[in-house]
PDB file of C-alpha atoms in Angstrom:
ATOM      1  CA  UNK A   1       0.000   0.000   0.000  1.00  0.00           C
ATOM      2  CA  UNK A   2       1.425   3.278  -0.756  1.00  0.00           C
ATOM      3  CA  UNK A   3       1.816   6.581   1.103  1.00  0.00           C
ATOM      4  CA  UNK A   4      -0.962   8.207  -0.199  1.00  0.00           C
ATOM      5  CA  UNK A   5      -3.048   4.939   0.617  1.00  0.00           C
ATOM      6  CA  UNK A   6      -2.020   4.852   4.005  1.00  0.00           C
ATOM      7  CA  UNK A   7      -2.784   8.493   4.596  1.00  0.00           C
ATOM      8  CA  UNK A   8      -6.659   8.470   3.093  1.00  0.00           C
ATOM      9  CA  UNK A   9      -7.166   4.789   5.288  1.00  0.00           C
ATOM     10  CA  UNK A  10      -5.763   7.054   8.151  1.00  0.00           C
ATOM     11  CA  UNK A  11      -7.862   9.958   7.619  1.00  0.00           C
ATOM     12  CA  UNK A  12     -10.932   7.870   6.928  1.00  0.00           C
ATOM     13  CA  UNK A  13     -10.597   6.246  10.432  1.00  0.00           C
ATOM     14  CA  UNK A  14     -10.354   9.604  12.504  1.00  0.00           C
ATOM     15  CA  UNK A  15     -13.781  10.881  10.375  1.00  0.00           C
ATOM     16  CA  UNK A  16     -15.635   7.428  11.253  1.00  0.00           C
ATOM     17  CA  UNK A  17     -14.256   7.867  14.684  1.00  0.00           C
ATOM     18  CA  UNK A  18     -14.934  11.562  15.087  1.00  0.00           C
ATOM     19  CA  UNK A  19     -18.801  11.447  13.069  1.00  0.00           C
ATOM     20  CA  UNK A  20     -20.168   8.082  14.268  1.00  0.00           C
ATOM     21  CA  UNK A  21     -18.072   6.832  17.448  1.00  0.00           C
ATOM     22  CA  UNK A  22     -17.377   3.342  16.304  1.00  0.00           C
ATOM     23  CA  UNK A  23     -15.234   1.323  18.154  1.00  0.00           C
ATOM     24  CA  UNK A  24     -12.024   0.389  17.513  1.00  0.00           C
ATOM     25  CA  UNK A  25     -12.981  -3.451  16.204  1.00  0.00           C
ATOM     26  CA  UNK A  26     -15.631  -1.516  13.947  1.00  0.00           C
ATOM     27  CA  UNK A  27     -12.937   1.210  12.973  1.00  0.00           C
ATOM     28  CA  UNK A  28     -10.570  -1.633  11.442  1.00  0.00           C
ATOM     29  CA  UNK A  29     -13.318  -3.679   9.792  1.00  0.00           C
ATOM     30  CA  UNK A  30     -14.539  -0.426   8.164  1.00  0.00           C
ATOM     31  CA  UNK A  31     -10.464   0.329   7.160  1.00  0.00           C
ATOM     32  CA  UNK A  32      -9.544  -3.236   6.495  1.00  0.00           C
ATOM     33  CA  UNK A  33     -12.863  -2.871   3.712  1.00  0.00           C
ATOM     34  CA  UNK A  34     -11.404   0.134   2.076  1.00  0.00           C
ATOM     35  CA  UNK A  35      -8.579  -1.449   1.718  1.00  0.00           C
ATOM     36  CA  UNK A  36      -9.783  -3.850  -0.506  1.00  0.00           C
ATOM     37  CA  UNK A  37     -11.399  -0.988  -2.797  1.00  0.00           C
ATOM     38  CA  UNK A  38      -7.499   0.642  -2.836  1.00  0.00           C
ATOM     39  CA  UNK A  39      -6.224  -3.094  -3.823  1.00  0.00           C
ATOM     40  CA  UNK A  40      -7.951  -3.418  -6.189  1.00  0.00           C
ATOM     41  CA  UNK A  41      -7.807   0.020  -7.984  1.00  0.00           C
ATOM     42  CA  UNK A  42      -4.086  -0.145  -7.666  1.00  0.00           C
ATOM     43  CA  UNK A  43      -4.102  -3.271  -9.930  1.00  0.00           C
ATOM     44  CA  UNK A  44      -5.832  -1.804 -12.288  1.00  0.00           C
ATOM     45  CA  UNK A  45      -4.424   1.359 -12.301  1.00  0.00           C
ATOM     46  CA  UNK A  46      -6.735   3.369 -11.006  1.00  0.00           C
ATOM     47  CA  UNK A  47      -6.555   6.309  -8.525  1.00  0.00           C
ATOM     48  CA  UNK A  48      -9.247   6.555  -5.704  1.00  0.00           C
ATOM     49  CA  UNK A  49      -9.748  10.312  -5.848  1.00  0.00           C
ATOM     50  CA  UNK A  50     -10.672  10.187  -9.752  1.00  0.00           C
ATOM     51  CA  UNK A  51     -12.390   7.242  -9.657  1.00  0.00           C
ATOM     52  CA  UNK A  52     -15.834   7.061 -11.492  1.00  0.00           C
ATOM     53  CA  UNK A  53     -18.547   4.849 -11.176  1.00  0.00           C
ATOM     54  CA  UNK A  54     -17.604   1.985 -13.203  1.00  0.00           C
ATOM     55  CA  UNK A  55     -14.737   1.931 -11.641  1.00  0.00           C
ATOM     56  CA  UNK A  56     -16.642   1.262  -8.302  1.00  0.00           C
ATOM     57  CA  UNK A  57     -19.183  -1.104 -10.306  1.00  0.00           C
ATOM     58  CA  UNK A  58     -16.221  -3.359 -11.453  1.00  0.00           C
ATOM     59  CA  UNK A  59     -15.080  -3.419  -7.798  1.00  0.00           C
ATOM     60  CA  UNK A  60     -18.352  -4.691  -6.125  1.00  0.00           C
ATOM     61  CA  UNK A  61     -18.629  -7.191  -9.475  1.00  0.00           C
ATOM     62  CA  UNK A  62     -15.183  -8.499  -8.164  1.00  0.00           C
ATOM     63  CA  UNK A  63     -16.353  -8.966  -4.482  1.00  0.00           C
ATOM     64  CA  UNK A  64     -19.409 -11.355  -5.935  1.00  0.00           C
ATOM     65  CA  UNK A  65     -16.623 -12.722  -8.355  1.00  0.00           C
ATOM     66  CA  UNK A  66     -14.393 -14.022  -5.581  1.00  0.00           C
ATOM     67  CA  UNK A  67     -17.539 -15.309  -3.547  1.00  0.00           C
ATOM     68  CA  UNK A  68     -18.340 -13.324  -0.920  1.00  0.00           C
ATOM     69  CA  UNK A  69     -21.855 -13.612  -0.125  1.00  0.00           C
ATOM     70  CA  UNK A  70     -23.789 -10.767  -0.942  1.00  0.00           C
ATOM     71  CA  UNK A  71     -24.367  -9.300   3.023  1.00  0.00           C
ATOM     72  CA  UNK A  72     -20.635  -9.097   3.347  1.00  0.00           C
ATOM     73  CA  UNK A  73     -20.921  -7.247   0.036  1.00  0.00           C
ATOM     74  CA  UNK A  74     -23.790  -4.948   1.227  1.00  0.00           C
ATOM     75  CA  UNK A  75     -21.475  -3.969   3.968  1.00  0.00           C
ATOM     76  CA  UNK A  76     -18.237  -3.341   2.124  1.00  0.00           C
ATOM     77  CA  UNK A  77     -20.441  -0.966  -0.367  1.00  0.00           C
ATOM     78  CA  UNK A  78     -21.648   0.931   2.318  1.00  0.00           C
ATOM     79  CA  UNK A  79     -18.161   1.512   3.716  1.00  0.00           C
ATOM     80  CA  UNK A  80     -16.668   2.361  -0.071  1.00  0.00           C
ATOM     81  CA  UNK A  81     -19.817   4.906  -0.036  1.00  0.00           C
ATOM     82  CA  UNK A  82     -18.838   6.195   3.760  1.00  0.00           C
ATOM     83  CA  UNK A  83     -15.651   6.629   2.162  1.00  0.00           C
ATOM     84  CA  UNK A  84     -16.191   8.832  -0.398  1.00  0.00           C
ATOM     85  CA  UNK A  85     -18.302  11.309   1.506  1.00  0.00           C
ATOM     86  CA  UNK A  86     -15.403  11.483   3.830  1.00  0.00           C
ATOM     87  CA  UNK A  87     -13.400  12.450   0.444  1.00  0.00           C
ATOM     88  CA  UNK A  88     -16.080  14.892  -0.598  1.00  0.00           C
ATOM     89  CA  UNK A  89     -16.154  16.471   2.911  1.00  0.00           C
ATOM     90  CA  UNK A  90     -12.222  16.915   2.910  1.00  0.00           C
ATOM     91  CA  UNK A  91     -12.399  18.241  -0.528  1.00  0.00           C
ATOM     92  CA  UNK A  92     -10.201  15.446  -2.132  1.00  0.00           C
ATOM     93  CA  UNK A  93     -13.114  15.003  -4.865  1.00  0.00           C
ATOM     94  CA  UNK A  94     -15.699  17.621  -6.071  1.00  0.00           C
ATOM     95  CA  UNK A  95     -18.290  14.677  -6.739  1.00  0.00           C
ATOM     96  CA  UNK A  96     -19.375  11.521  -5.465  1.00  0.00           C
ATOM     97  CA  UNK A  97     -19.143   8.791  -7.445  1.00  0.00           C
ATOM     98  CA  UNK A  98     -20.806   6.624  -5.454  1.00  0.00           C
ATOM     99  CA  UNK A  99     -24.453   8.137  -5.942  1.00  0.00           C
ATOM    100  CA  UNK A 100     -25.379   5.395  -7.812  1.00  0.00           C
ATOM    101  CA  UNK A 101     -23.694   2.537  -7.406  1.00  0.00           C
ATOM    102  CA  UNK A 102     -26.253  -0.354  -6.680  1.00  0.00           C
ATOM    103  CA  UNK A 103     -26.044  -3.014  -3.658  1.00  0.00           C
ATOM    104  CA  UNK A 104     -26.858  -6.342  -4.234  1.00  0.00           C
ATOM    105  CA  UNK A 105     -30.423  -7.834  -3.318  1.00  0.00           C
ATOM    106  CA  UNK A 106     -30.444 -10.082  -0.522  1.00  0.00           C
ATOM    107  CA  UNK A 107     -33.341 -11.910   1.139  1.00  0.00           C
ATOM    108  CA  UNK A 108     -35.059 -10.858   3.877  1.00  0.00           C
ATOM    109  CA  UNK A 109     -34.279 -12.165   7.489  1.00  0.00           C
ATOM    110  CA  UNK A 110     -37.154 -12.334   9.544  1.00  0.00           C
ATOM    111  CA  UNK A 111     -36.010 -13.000  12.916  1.00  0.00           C
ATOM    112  CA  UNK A 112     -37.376 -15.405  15.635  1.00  0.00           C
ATOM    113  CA  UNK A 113     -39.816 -14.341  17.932  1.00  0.00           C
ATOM    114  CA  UNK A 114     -40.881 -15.846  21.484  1.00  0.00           C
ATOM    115  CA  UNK A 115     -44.624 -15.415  21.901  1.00  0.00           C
ATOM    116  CA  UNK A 116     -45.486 -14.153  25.502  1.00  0.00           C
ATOM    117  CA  UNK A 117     -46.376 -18.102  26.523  1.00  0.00           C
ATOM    118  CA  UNK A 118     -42.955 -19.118  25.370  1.00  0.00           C
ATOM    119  CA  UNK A 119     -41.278 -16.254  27.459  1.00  0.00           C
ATOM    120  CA  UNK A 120     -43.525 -17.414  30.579  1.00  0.00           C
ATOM    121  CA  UNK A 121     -41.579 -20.873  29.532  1.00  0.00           C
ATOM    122  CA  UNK A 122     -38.051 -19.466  29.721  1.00  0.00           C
ATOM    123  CA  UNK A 123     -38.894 -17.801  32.730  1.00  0.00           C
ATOM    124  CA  UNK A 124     -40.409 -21.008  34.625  1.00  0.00           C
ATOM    125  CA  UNK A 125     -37.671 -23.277  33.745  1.00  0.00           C
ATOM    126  CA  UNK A 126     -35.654 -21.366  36.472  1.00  0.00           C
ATOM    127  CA  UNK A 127     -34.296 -22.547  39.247  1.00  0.00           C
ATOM    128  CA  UNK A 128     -35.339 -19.800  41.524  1.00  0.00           C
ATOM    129  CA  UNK A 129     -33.193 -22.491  44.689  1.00  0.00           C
ATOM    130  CA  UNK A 130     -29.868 -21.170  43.179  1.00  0.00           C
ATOM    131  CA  UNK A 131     -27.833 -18.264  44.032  1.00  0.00           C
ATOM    132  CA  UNK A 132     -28.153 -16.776  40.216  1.00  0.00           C
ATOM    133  CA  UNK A 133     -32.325 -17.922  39.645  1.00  0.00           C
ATOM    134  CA  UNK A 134     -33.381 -14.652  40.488  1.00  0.00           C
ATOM    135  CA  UNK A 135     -30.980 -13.066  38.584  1.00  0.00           C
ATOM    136  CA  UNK A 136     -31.808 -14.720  35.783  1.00  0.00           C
ATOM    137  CA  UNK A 137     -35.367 -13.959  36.047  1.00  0.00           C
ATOM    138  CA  UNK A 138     -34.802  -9.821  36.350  1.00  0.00           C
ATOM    139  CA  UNK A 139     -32.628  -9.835  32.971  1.00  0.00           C
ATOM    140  CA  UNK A 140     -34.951 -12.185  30.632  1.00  0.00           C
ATOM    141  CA  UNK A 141     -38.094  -9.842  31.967  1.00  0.00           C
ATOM    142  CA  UNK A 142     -35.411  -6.909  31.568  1.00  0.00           C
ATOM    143  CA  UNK A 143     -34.982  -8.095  27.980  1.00  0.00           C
ATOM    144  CA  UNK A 144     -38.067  -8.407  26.940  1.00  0.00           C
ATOM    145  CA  UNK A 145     -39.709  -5.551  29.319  1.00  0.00           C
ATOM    146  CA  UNK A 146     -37.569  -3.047  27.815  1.00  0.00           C
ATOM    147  CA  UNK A 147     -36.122  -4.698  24.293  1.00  0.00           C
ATOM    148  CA  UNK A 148     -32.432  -3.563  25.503  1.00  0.00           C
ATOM    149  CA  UNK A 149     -29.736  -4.881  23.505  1.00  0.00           C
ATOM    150  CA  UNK A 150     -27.388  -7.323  25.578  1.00  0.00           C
ATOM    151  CA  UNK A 151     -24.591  -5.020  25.039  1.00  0.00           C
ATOM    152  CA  UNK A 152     -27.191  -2.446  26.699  1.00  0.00           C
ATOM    153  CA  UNK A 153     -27.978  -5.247  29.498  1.00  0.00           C
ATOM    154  CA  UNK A 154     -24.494  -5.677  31.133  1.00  0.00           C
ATOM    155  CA  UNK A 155     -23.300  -2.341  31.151  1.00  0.00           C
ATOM    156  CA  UNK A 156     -26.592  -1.003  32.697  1.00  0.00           C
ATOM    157  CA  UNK A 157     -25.711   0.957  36.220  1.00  0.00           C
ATOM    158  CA  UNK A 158     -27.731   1.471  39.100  1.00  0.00           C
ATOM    159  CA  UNK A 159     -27.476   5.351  38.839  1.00  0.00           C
ATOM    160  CA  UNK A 160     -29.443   4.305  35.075  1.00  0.00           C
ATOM    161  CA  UNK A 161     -33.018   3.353  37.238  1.00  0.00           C
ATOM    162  CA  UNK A 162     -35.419   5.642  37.851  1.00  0.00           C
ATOM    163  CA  UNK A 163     -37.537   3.340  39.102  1.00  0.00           C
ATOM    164  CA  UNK A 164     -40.186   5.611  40.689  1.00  0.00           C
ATOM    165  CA  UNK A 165     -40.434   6.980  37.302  1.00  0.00           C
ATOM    166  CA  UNK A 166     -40.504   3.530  35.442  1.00  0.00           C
ATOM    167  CA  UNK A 167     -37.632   4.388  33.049  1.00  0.00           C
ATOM    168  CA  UNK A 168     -34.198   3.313  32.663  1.00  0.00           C
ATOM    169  CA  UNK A 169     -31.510   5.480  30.772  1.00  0.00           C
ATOM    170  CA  UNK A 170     -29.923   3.276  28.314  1.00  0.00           C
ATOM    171  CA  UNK A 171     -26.244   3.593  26.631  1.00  0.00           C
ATOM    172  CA  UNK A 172     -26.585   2.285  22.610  1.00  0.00           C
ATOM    173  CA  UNK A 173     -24.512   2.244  20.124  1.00  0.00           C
ATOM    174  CA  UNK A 174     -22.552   5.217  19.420  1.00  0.00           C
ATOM    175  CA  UNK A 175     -22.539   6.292  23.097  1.00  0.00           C
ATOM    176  CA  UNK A 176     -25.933   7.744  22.781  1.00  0.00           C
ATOM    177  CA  UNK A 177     -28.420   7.578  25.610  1.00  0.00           C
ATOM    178  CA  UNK A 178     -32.165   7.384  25.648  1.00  0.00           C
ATOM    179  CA  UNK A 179     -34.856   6.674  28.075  1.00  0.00           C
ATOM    180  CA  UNK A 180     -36.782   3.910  28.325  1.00  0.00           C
ATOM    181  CA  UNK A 181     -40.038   2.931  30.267  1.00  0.00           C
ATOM    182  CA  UNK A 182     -40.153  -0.266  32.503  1.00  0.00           C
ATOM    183  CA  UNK A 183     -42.772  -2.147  33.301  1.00  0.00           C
ATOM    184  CA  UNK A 184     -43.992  -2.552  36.684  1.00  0.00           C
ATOM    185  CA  UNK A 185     -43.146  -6.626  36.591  1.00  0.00           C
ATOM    186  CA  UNK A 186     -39.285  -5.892  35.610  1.00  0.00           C
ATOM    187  CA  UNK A 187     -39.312  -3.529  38.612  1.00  0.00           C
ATOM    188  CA  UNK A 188     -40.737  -5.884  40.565  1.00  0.00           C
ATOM    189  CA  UNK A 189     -38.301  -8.793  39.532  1.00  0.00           C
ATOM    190  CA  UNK A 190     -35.149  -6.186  39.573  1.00  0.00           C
ATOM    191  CA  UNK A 191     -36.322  -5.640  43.440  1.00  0.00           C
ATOM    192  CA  UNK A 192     -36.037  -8.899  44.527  1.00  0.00           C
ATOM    193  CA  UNK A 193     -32.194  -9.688  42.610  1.00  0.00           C
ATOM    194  CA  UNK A 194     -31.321  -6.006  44.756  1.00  0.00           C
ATOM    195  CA  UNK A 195     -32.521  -8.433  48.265  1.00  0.00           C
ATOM    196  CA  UNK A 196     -29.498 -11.314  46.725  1.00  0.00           C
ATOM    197  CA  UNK A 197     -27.443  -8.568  45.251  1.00  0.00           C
ATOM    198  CA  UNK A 198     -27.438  -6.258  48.872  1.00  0.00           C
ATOM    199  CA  UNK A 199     -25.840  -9.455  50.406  1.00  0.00           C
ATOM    200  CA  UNK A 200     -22.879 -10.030  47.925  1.00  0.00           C
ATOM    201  CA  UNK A 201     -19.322  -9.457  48.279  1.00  0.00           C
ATOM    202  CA  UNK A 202     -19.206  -6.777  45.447  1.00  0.00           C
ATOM    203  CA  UNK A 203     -15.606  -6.421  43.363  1.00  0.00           C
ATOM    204  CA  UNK A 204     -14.102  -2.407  43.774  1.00  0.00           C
ATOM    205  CA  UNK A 205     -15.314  -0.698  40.558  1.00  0.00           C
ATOM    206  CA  UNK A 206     -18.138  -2.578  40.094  1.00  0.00           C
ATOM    207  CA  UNK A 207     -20.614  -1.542  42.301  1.00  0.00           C
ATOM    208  CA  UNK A 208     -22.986   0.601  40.357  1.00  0.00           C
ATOM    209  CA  UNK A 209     -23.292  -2.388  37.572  1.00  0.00           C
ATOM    210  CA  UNK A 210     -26.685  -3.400  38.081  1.00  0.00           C
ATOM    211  CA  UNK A 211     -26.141  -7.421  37.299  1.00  0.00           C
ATOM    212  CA  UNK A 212     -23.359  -9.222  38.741  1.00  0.00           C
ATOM    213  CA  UNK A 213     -21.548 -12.713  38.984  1.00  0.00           C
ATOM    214  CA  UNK A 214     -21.553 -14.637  41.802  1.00  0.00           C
ATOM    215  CA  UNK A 215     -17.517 -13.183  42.360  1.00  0.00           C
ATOM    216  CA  UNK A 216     -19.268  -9.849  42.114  1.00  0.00           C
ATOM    217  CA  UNK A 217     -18.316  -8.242  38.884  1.00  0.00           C
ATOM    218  CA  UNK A 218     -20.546  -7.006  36.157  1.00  0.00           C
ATOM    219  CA  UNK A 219     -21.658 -10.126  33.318  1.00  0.00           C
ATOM    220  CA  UNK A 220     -20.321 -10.525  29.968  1.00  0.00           C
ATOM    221  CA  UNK A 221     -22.384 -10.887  27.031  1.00  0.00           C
ATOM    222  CA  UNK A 222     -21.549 -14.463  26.480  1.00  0.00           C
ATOM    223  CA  UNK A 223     -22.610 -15.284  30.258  1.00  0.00           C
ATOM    224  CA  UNK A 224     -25.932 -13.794  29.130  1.00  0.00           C
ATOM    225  CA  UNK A 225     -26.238 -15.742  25.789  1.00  0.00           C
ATOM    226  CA  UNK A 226     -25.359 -19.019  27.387  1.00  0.00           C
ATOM    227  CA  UNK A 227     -28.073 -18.417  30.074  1.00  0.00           C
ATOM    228  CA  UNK A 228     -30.148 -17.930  27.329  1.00  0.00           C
ATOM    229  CA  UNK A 229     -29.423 -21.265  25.295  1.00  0.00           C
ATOM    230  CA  UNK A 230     -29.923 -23.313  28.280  1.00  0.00           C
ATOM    231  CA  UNK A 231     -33.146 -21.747  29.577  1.00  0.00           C
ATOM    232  CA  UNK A 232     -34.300 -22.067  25.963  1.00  0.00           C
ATOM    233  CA  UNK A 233     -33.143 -26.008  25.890  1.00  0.00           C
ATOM    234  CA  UNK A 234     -34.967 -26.402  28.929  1.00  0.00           C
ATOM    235  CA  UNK A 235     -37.825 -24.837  28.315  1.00  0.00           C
ATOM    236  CA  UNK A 236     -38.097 -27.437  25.144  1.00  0.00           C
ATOM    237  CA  UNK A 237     -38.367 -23.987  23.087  1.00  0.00           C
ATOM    238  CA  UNK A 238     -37.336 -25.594  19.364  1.00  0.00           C
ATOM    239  CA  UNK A 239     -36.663 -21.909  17.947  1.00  0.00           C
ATOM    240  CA  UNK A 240     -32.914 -20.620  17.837  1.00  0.00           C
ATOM    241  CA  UNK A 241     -32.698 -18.041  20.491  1.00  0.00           C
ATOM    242  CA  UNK A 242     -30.690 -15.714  22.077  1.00  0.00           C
ATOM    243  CA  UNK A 243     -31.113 -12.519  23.730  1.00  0.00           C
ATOM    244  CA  UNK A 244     -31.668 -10.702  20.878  1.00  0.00           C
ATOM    245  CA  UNK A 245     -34.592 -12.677  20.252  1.00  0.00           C
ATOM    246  CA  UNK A 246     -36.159 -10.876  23.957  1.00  0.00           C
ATOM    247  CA  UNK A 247     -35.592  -7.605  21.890  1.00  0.00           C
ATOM    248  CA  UNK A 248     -37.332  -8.765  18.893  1.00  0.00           C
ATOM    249  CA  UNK A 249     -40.103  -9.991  20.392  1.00  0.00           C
ATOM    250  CA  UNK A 250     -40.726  -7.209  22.658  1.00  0.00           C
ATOM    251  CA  UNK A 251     -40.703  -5.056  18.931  1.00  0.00           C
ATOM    252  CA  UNK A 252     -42.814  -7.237  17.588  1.00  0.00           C
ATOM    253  CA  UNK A 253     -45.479  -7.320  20.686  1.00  0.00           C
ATOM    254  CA  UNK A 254     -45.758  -4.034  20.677  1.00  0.00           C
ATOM    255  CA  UNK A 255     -46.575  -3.382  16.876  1.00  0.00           C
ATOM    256  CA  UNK A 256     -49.259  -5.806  17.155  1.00  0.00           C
ATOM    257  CA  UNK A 257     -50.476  -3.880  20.035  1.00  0.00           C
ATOM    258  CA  UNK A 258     -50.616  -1.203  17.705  1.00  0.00           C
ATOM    259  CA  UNK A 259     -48.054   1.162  19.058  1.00  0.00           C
ATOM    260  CA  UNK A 260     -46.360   3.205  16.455  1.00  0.00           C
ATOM    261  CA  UNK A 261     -42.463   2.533  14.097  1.00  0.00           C
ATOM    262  CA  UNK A 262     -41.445   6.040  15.633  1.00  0.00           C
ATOM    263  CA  UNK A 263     -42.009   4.833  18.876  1.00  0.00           C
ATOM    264  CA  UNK A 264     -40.989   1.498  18.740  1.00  0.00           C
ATOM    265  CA  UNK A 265     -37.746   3.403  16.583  1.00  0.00           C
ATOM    266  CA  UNK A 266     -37.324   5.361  19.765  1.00  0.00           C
ATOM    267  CA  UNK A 267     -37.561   2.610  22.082  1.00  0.00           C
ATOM    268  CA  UNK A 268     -35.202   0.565  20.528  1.00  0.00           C
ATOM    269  CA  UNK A 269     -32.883   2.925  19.617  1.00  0.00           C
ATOM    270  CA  UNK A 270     -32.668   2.323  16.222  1.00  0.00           C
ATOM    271  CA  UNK A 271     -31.133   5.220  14.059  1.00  0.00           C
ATOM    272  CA  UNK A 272     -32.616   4.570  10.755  1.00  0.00           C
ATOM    273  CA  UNK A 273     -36.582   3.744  10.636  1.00  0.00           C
ATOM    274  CA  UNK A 274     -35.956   1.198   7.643  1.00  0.00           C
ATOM    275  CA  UNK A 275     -34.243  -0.807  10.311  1.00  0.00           C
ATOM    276  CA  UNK A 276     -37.567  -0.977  12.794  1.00  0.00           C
ATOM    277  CA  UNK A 277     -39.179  -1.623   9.722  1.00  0.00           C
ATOM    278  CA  UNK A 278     -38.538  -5.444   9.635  1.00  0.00           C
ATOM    279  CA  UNK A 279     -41.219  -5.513  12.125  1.00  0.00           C
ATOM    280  CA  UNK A 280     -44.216  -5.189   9.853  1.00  0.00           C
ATOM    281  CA  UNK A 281     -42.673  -7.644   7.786  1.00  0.00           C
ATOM    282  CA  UNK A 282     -42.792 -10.292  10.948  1.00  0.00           C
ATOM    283  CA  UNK A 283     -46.089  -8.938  11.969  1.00  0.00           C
ATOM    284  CA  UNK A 284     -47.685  -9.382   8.488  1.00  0.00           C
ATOM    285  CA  UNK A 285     -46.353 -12.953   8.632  1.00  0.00           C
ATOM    286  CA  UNK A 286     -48.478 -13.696  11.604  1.00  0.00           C
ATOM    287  CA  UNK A 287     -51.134 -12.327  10.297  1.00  0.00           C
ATOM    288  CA  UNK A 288     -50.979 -14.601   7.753  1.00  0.00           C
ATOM    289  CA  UNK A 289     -50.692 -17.533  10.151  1.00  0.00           C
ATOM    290  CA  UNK A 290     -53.184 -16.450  11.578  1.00  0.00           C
ATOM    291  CA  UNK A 291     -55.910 -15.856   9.115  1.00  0.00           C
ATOM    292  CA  UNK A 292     -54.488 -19.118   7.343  1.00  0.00           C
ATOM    293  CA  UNK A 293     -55.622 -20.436  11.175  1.00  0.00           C
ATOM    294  CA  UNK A 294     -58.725 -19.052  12.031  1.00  0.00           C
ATOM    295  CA  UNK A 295     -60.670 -17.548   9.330  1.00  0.00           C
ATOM    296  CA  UNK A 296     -63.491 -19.575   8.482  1.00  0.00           C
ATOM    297  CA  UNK A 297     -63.021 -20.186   4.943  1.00  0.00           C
ATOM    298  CA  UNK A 298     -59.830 -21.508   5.821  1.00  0.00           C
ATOM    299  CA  UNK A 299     -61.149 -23.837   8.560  1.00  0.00           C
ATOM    300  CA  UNK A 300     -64.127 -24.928   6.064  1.00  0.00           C
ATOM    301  CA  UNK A 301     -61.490 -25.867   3.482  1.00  0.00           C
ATOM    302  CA  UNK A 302     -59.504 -27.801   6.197  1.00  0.00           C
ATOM    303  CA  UNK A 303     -62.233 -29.610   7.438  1.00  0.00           C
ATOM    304  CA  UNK A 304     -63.031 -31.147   3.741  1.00  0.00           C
ATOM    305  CA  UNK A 305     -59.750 -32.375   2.915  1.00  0.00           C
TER     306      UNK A 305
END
């Protein structure tokens, strides 16, 4: 990589770091994907700041050509268009080339959802006679109460509940905080882990996390997807979850309760709206079931076969 390389990869990371606060794993996924665009330009003779747009098509042809799947290729075409509004902005090139170029079409990913019965499930299969049951119990109703993200879950402090208000302040992605009610059962079940967690010997510097380990420091996100898994297992739940299945379904509840996407947006902390989105596309599936279910054409038909 030359110079000149090195020095737009360079100045592309402090932009990313300065406008959108990734972290540093993000930061060298994001750098390590331009620098396959400045690879491949180089062998073909090609400099990134005049660059047009079939330069950039040939580029994402190559990624499909050397079989990455097209997700992967989704996400190195948004970073190649990240990267040349960071050249715009910095006044390296007067136009962006980029305006055009096309992502690939993948398939849509409808996530699993737990209906409430099946949370009731994960929740009873407990073992509220161990140290960590009631634990256990205050994060999945957390989860699902609130639709945190894990990452959300086991950095959440005690000087984040506002209990008497029913809202927790929640650190997402980017550093950015927002509020979010809780319902009066997660406040219930977070009062009765405080009676175990007032009686712990709790680890210097972790004090204000809110759920602990048994050698009192603040849980890792693997501890919480593991819990997960084996609750599921034991609940004889056949669906693939993990805790970001809690935040789905919690989405997806509410929708079908008729709450709003800008709500639910806020809630969840999502940044773009087409991301909530996905959510009418798993609530229009159910509806589906459901008529297919219940509607008495349907049943009529059933019966006659």
């Amino acid at each position: 990589m030359t110079g000149k390389q090195q020095n737009l990869i360079k100045g592309y990371s402090r932009y990313m770091k300065l406008q959108r606060n990734f972290s540093a794993n993000t930061l060298a996924a994001y750098a390590n994907d331009i620098g396959k665009l400045l690879a491949f330009l180089e062998a073909e003779d090609k400099d990134p700041v005049t660059a047009q747009l079939s330069d950039l098509q040939a580029f994402a042809a190559s990624l499909h050509d050397i079989g990455i799947c097209p997700r992967s290729q989704c996400r190195i075409l948004s970073g190649v268009r990240t990267f040349y509004h960071y050249l715009l902005v910095d006044g390296y090139v007067d136009d962006d080339p980029t305006e055009l170029l096309e992502s690939p079409r993948i398939g849509e990913h409808l996530p699993e959802v737990l209906t409430l019965e099946e949370v009731d499930r994960l929740q009873q299969a407990i073992d509220l006679s161990k140290w960590e049951g009631q634990r256990n119990k205050a994060i999945i109703e957390v989860l699902y109460s609130c639709g945190l993200r894990v990452s959300e879950l086991v950095t959440l402090k005690l000087s984040d509940l506002y209990l008497d208000e029913q809202f927790l302040r929640v650190t997402g992605k980017g550093q950015k905080t927002r509020l979010v009610p809780i319902s009066p059962v997660a406040i219930k079940q977070l009062q009765l882990w405080f009676v175990d967690r007032n009686a712990m010997n709790i680890k210097p510097g972790e004090e204000d996390y809110v759920f602990l380990n048994r050698r009192g420091a603040h849980l890792t996100r693997t501890m919480i997807l593991i819990m997960i898994k084996r609750l599921g297992q034991e609940a004889g739940i056949a669906k693939t979850i993990s805790p970001h299945t809690l935040r789905h379904s919690f989405a997806t509840s509410l929708l079908e309760g008729g709450a709003d996407l800008r709500s639910i947006q806020a809630m969840l902390g999502h940044e773009s709206i087409g991301t909530t989105e996905i959510y009418t596309h798993i609530s229009t599936t159910t509806l589906r079931e459901e008529i297919l279910n219940h509607h008495p054409r349907n049943i009529a038909r059933h019966e006659a076969q």
